[in-house]
Amino acid sequence: EDQVTQSPEALRLQEGESSSLNCSYTVSGLRGLFWYRQDPGKGPEFLFTLYSAGEEKEKERLKATLTKKESFLHITAPKPEDSATYLCAVQVDMNYGGATNKLIFGTGTLLAVQP
Amino acid sequence: DSGVTQTPKHLITATGQRVTLRCSPRSGDLSVYWYQQSLDQGLQFLIQYYNGEERAKGNILERFSAQQFPDLHSELNLSSLELGDSALYFCASSVGKAYNEQFFGPGTRLTVL
């Protein structure tokens, strides 16, 4: 069964303290891996797409990397405004054939950055 | 702002009732997706429509149905509501039918009393 696991469940950092969030996956037919940021009561906000092992994407203080089994979201010198839940999702083909866009989400990492 | 709009923002109703949630995709996007987010289940894929046709189904209950109209907006109908249906319902859209980034709307919070 396709599965996405994120760790840690929650992370508290001091402002400026860099760290990494992990997303490990067990899927057949991976088509892409996505990172989203979600603020409380809001819709997920798209951050990155990664398609192949070795790929890296950067945006401001965030950098996403992908291996064959997991992805990391590195946060460099975080600020309080980076506090949010970070969601990882994998895109897989549906079993009944034909390309589709189903996303399987992990349960997220709740990041709190203290000033 | 993702460009995806959803109405209403909040909905409070009673068990056994029926509600309709509405979504307008980003301009130019042909695919619409519906997701349910509850505290214990996380974000769960319900259904995808592409250019008016059902493309993929996830864990959508038989009491739930959706459609996409010629102007590409979509509606999610939830009937015979139960307490456990209380959740955030998100709509997302993408350009194509597969292998594209999905952009999410602000969601509809459904509370069933």
mmCIF file of C-alpha atoms in Angstrom:
data_model
loop_
_atom_site.group_PDB
_atom_site.id
_atom_site.type_symbol
_atom_site.label_atom_id
_atom_site.label_comp_id
_atom_site.label_asym_id
_atom_site.label_seq_id
_atom_site.Cartn_x
_atom_site.Cartn_y
_atom_site.Cartn_z
ATOM 1 C CA GLU A 1 0.000 0.000 0.000
ATOM 2 C CA ASP A 2 1.245 3.457 -0.908
ATOM 3 C CA GLN A 3 2.386 5.309 2.186
ATOM 4 C CA VAL A 4 3.943 8.638 3.117
ATOM 5 C CA THR A 5 5.494 9.244 6.544
ATOM 6 C CA GLN A 6 6.694 12.580 7.842
ATOM 7 C CA SER A 7 8.976 13.205 10.800
ATOM 8 C CA PRO A 8 9.143 14.711 13.257
ATOM 9 C CA GLU A 9 5.461 15.312 13.985
ATOM 10 C CA ALA A 10 6.344 18.608 15.621
ATOM 11 C CA LEU A 11 9.484 20.707 15.767
ATOM 12 C CA ARG A 12 10.268 23.768 17.816
ATOM 13 C CA LEU A 13 13.219 25.924 16.741
ATOM 14 C CA GLN A 14 14.764 29.159 17.871
ATOM 15 C CA GLU A 15 14.933 31.886 15.269
ATOM 16 C CA GLY A 16 18.085 31.295 13.207
ATOM 17 C CA GLU A 17 18.392 27.630 14.203
ATOM 18 C CA SER A 18 18.549 25.581 10.980
ATOM 19 C CA SER A 19 17.003 22.113 10.735
ATOM 20 C CA SER A 20 15.494 19.547 8.355
ATOM 21 C CA LEU A 21 12.115 17.892 7.980
ATOM 22 C CA ASN A 22 11.859 14.369 6.610
ATOM 23 C CA CYS A 23 9.364 12.735 4.251
ATOM 24 C CA SER A 24 9.815 9.040 3.535
ATOM 25 C CA TYR A 25 7.621 7.204 1.075
ATOM 26 C CA THR A 26 6.743 3.704 -0.039
ATOM 27 C CA VAL A 27 4.887 3.878 -3.328
ATOM 28 C CA SER A 28 4.792 2.136 -6.654
ATOM 29 C CA GLY A 29 5.032 4.330 -9.695
ATOM 30 C CA LEU A 30 6.157 7.613 -8.135
ATOM 31 C CA ARG A 31 5.478 10.465 -10.532
ATOM 32 C CA GLY A 32 6.427 13.379 -8.350
ATOM 33 C CA LEU A 33 6.884 14.599 -4.796
ATOM 34 C CA PHE A 34 5.384 17.860 -3.587
ATOM 35 C CA TRP A 35 5.931 20.074 -0.573
ATOM 36 C CA TYR A 36 3.182 22.324 0.713
ATOM 37 C CA ARG A 37 2.945 24.781 3.578
ATOM 38 C CA GLN A 38 -0.334 25.033 5.493
ATOM 39 C CA ASP A 39 -1.282 27.725 7.986
ATOM 40 C CA PRO A 40 -4.063 26.986 10.518
ATOM 41 C CA GLY A 41 -7.506 26.965 8.886
ATOM 42 C CA LYS A 42 -6.073 27.769 5.438
ATOM 43 C CA GLY A 43 -5.541 25.786 2.271
ATOM 44 C CA PRO A 44 -2.153 24.198 1.525
ATOM 45 C CA GLU A 45 0.217 26.533 -0.301
ATOM 46 C CA PHE A 46 2.386 24.968 -2.996
ATOM 47 C CA LEU A 47 6.141 25.169 -2.400
ATOM 48 C CA PHE A 48 8.080 22.672 -4.544
ATOM 49 C CA THR A 49 7.832 19.782 -6.979
ATOM 50 C CA LEU A 50 10.605 17.186 -7.246
ATOM 51 C CA TYR A 51 10.552 14.513 -9.923
ATOM 52 C CA SER A 52 13.793 12.542 -9.780
ATOM 53 C CA ALA A 53 16.395 11.432 -7.251
ATOM 54 C CA GLY A 54 19.146 14.001 -6.845
ATOM 55 C CA GLU A 55 16.903 16.911 -7.714
ATOM 56 C CA GLU A 56 16.999 20.005 -5.489
ATOM 57 C CA LYS A 57 14.802 23.112 -5.380
ATOM 58 C CA GLU A 58 15.291 26.303 -3.363
ATOM 59 C CA LYS A 59 13.070 29.180 -2.326
ATOM 60 C CA GLU A 60 14.223 31.782 0.153
ATOM 61 C CA ARG A 61 15.138 29.919 3.360
ATOM 62 C CA LEU A 62 13.758 26.578 2.136
ATOM 63 C CA LYS A 63 15.525 23.871 0.160
ATOM 64 C CA ALA A 64 13.952 20.570 -0.865
ATOM 65 C CA THR A 65 15.910 17.480 -1.881
ATOM 66 C CA LEU A 66 14.871 14.045 -3.129
ATOM 67 C CA THR A 67 16.369 10.562 -2.938
ATOM 68 C CA LYS A 68 14.854 7.252 -4.051
ATOM 69 C CA LYS A 69 13.204 6.721 -0.689
ATOM 70 C CA GLU A 70 12.812 10.097 0.961
ATOM 71 C CA SER A 71 12.778 13.845 0.680
ATOM 72 C CA PHE A 72 14.122 16.496 3.003
ATOM 73 C CA LEU A 73 12.972 20.048 3.506
ATOM 74 C CA HIS A 74 15.890 22.045 4.866
ATOM 75 C CA ILE A 75 15.114 25.295 6.654
ATOM 76 C CA THR A 76 18.057 27.671 6.965
ATOM 77 C CA ALA A 77 18.017 30.421 9.598
ATOM 78 C CA PRO A 78 14.234 30.236 10.086
ATOM 79 C CA LYS A 79 12.130 33.186 11.127
ATOM 80 C CA PRO A 80 8.892 33.185 13.168
ATOM 81 C CA GLU A 81 6.891 33.669 9.945
ATOM 82 C CA ASP A 82 8.090 30.238 8.804
ATOM 83 C CA SER A 83 5.911 28.691 11.528
ATOM 84 C CA ALA A 84 3.326 26.440 9.847
ATOM 85 C CA THR A 85 2.555 22.800 9.082
ATOM 86 C CA TYR A 86 4.669 21.467 6.234
ATOM 87 C CA LEU A 87 3.021 18.738 4.178
ATOM 88 C CA CYS A 88 4.658 16.284 1.840
ATOM 89 C CA ALA A 89 2.655 14.548 -0.888
ATOM 90 C CA VAL A 90 3.464 11.973 -3.534
ATOM 91 C CA GLN A 91 1.822 11.684 -6.903
ATOM 92 C CA VAL A 92 1.075 8.179 -8.113
ATOM 93 C CA ASP A 93 -0.759 6.502 -10.962
ATOM 94 C CA MET A 94 -4.126 5.007 -10.213
ATOM 95 C CA ASN A 95 -4.256 1.200 -10.425
ATOM 96 C CA TYR A 96 -7.017 1.037 -12.965
ATOM 97 C CA GLY A 97 -4.784 2.502 -15.607
ATOM 98 C CA GLY A 98 -4.461 5.844 -17.211
ATOM 99 C CA ALA A 99 -2.516 8.757 -15.922
ATOM 100 C CA THR A 100 -3.998 10.771 -13.128
ATOM 101 C CA ASN A 101 -2.958 13.171 -10.472
ATOM 102 C CA LYS A 102 -3.894 11.583 -7.171
ATOM 103 C CA LEU A 103 -1.860 12.985 -4.308
ATOM 104 C CA ILE A 104 -1.161 10.974 -1.177
ATOM 105 C CA PHE A 105 -0.346 13.255 1.723
ATOM 106 C CA GLY A 106 1.685 12.678 4.841
ATOM 107 C CA THR A 107 0.319 13.919 8.158
ATOM 108 C CA GLY A 108 2.700 16.862 8.218
ATOM 109 C CA THR A 109 5.309 18.417 10.482
ATOM 110 C CA LEU A 110 4.138 21.269 12.709
ATOM 111 C CA LEU A 111 6.979 23.776 12.844
ATOM 112 C CA ALA A 112 7.126 26.506 15.485
ATOM 113 C CA VAL A 113 9.905 29.097 15.294
ATOM 114 C CA GLN A 114 10.408 31.105 18.471
ATOM 115 C CA PRO A 115 11.777 34.667 18.254
ATOM 116 C CA ASP B 1 -3.861 33.796 -3.098
ATOM 117 C CA SER B 2 -3.884 30.637 -5.231
ATOM 118 C CA GLY B 3 -6.646 31.801 -7.579
ATOM 119 C CA VAL B 4 -8.935 28.952 -6.518
ATOM 120 C CA THR B 5 -12.133 30.111 -4.845
ATOM 121 C CA GLN B 6 -14.473 28.143 -2.616
ATOM 122 C CA THR B 7 -17.843 28.957 -1.116
ATOM 123 C CA PRO B 8 -19.124 28.988 1.508
ATOM 124 C CA LYS B 9 -16.275 29.513 3.955
ATOM 125 C CA HIS B 10 -18.206 27.955 6.835
ATOM 126 C CA LEU B 11 -21.232 25.681 6.920
ATOM 127 C CA ILE B 12 -23.091 24.491 9.990
ATOM 128 C CA THR B 13 -25.854 21.950 9.561
ATOM 129 C CA ALA B 14 -27.591 19.049 11.268
ATOM 130 C CA THR B 15 -27.257 15.312 10.868
ATOM 131 C CA GLY B 16 -29.253 13.886 7.980
ATOM 132 C CA GLN B 17 -29.107 17.081 5.961
ATOM 133 C CA ARG B 18 -27.636 17.714 2.496
ATOM 134 C CA VAL B 19 -25.183 20.467 1.554
ATOM 135 C CA THR B 20 -23.435 21.667 -1.574
ATOM 136 C CA LEU B 21 -19.899 23.041 -1.666
ATOM 137 C CA ARG B 22 -18.753 25.096 -4.620
ATOM 138 C CA CYS B 23 -15.341 25.573 -6.218
ATOM 139 C CA SER B 24 -14.032 27.727 -9.049
ATOM 140 C CA PRO B 25 -10.626 26.690 -10.395
ATOM 141 C CA ARG B 26 -7.779 28.977 -11.411
ATOM 142 C CA SER B 27 -8.180 30.543 -14.812
ATOM 143 C CA GLY B 28 -6.988 28.073 -17.441
ATOM 144 C CA ASP B 29 -7.028 25.013 -15.186
ATOM 145 C CA LEU B 30 -9.087 22.086 -16.472
ATOM 146 C CA SER B 31 -8.760 19.696 -13.535
ATOM 147 C CA VAL B 32 -10.558 20.061 -10.221
ATOM 148 C CA TYR B 33 -9.882 17.887 -7.185
ATOM 149 C CA TRP B 34 -11.714 17.532 -3.901
ATOM 150 C CA TYR B 35 -10.003 16.654 -0.622
ATOM 151 C CA GLN B 36 -11.247 16.134 2.912
ATOM 152 C CA GLN B 37 -9.093 17.087 5.892
ATOM 153 C CA SER B 38 -9.996 15.906 9.369
ATOM 154 C CA LEU B 39 -7.891 15.876 12.518
ATOM 155 C CA ASP B 40 -7.501 12.108 12.624
ATOM 156 C CA GLN B 41 -7.204 11.385 8.875
ATOM 157 C CA GLY B 42 -5.159 14.200 7.421
ATOM 158 C CA LEU B 43 -5.747 15.238 3.817
ATOM 159 C CA GLN B 44 -7.621 12.557 1.893
ATOM 160 C CA PHE B 45 -8.223 12.607 -1.862
ATOM 161 C CA LEU B 46 -11.904 12.267 -2.760
ATOM 162 C CA ILE B 47 -12.349 12.751 -6.498
ATOM 163 C CA GLN B 48 -10.911 14.394 -9.609
ATOM 164 C CA TYR B 49 -12.685 15.896 -12.605
ATOM 165 C CA TYR B 50 -10.993 16.852 -15.822
ATOM 166 C CA ASN B 51 -12.782 19.061 -18.331
ATOM 167 C CA GLY B 52 -16.187 17.959 -17.129
ATOM 168 C CA GLU B 53 -15.513 14.235 -16.801
ATOM 169 C CA GLU B 54 -14.712 12.164 -13.756
ATOM 170 C CA ARG B 55 -11.048 11.198 -13.930
ATOM 171 C CA ALA B 56 -10.211 9.454 -10.664
ATOM 172 C CA LYS B 57 -11.916 8.435 -7.448
ATOM 173 C CA GLY B 58 -10.427 8.105 -4.023
ATOM 174 C CA ASN B 59 -12.056 7.289 -0.705
ATOM 175 C CA ILE B 60 -15.295 9.053 -1.500
ATOM 176 C CA LEU B 61 -18.408 7.815 0.295
ATOM 177 C CA GLU B 62 -21.491 6.844 -1.685
ATOM 178 C CA ARG B 63 -23.367 9.637 0.136
ATOM 179 C CA PHE B 64 -21.027 12.121 -1.546
ATOM 180 C CA SER B 65 -21.092 13.102 -5.193
ATOM 181 C CA ALA B 66 -19.488 15.741 -7.348
ATOM 182 C CA GLN B 67 -19.718 17.229 -10.787
ATOM 183 C CA GLN B 68 -17.862 19.700 -12.969
ATOM 184 C CA PHE B 69 -19.859 22.061 -15.124
ATOM 185 C CA PRO B 70 -19.139 23.405 -18.635
ATOM 186 C CA ASP B 71 -17.698 26.600 -17.136
ATOM 187 C CA LEU B 72 -15.327 24.293 -15.181
ATOM 188 C CA HIS B 73 -16.587 25.166 -11.727
ATOM 189 C CA SER B 74 -17.302 22.161 -9.558
ATOM 190 C CA GLU B 75 -19.726 21.247 -6.809
ATOM 191 C CA LEU B 76 -19.393 18.626 -4.098
ATOM 192 C CA ASN B 77 -22.697 17.348 -2.737
ATOM 193 C CA LEU B 78 -22.774 15.732 0.688
ATOM 194 C CA SER B 79 -25.997 14.045 1.763
ATOM 195 C CA SER B 80 -27.356 12.184 4.805
ATOM 196 C CA LEU B 81 -24.713 13.978 6.820
ATOM 197 C CA GLU B 82 -23.224 12.355 9.886
ATOM 198 C CA LEU B 83 -21.231 13.843 12.752
ATOM 199 C CA GLY B 84 -18.084 12.263 11.332
ATOM 200 C CA ASP B 85 -18.419 14.273 8.128
ATOM 201 C CA SER B 86 -17.371 17.405 9.997
ATOM 202 C CA ALA B 87 -14.092 18.446 8.398
ATOM 203 C CA LEU B 88 -12.368 20.941 6.161
ATOM 204 C CA TYR B 89 -13.120 20.349 2.502
ATOM 205 C CA PHE B 90 -10.595 21.636 0.003
ATOM 206 C CA CYS B 91 -10.799 22.064 -3.707
ATOM 207 C CA ALA B 92 -7.647 22.155 -5.801
ATOM 208 C CA SER B 93 -7.038 22.734 -9.488
ATOM 209 C CA SER B 94 -4.331 22.040 -12.029
ATOM 210 C CA VAL B 95 -3.719 22.688 -15.684
ATOM 211 C CA GLY B 96 -3.727 19.111 -16.950
ATOM 212 C CA LYS B 97 -5.181 15.764 -16.005
ATOM 213 C CA ALA B 98 -1.958 14.294 -14.601
ATOM 214 C CA TYR B 99 1.502 15.117 -13.343
ATOM 215 C CA ASN B 100 0.858 18.777 -12.584
ATOM 216 C CA GLU B 101 1.094 20.874 -9.468
ATOM 217 C CA GLN B 102 -2.208 21.289 -7.672
ATOM 218 C CA PHE B 103 -3.194 24.652 -6.221
ATOM 219 C CA PHE B 104 -5.568 24.637 -3.296
ATOM 220 C CA GLY B 105 -8.454 26.886 -2.387
ATOM 221 C CA PRO B 106 -9.106 28.309 1.107
ATOM 222 C CA GLY B 107 -11.472 25.491 2.023
ATOM 223 C CA THR B 108 -14.977 25.097 3.427
ATOM 224 C CA ARG B 109 -15.282 24.200 7.094
ATOM 225 C CA LEU B 110 -18.272 21.897 7.563
ATOM 226 C CA THR B 111 -19.678 21.360 11.016
ATOM 227 C CA VAL B 112 -22.402 18.746 11.448
ATOM 228 C CA LEU B 113 -24.321 19.018 14.733
#
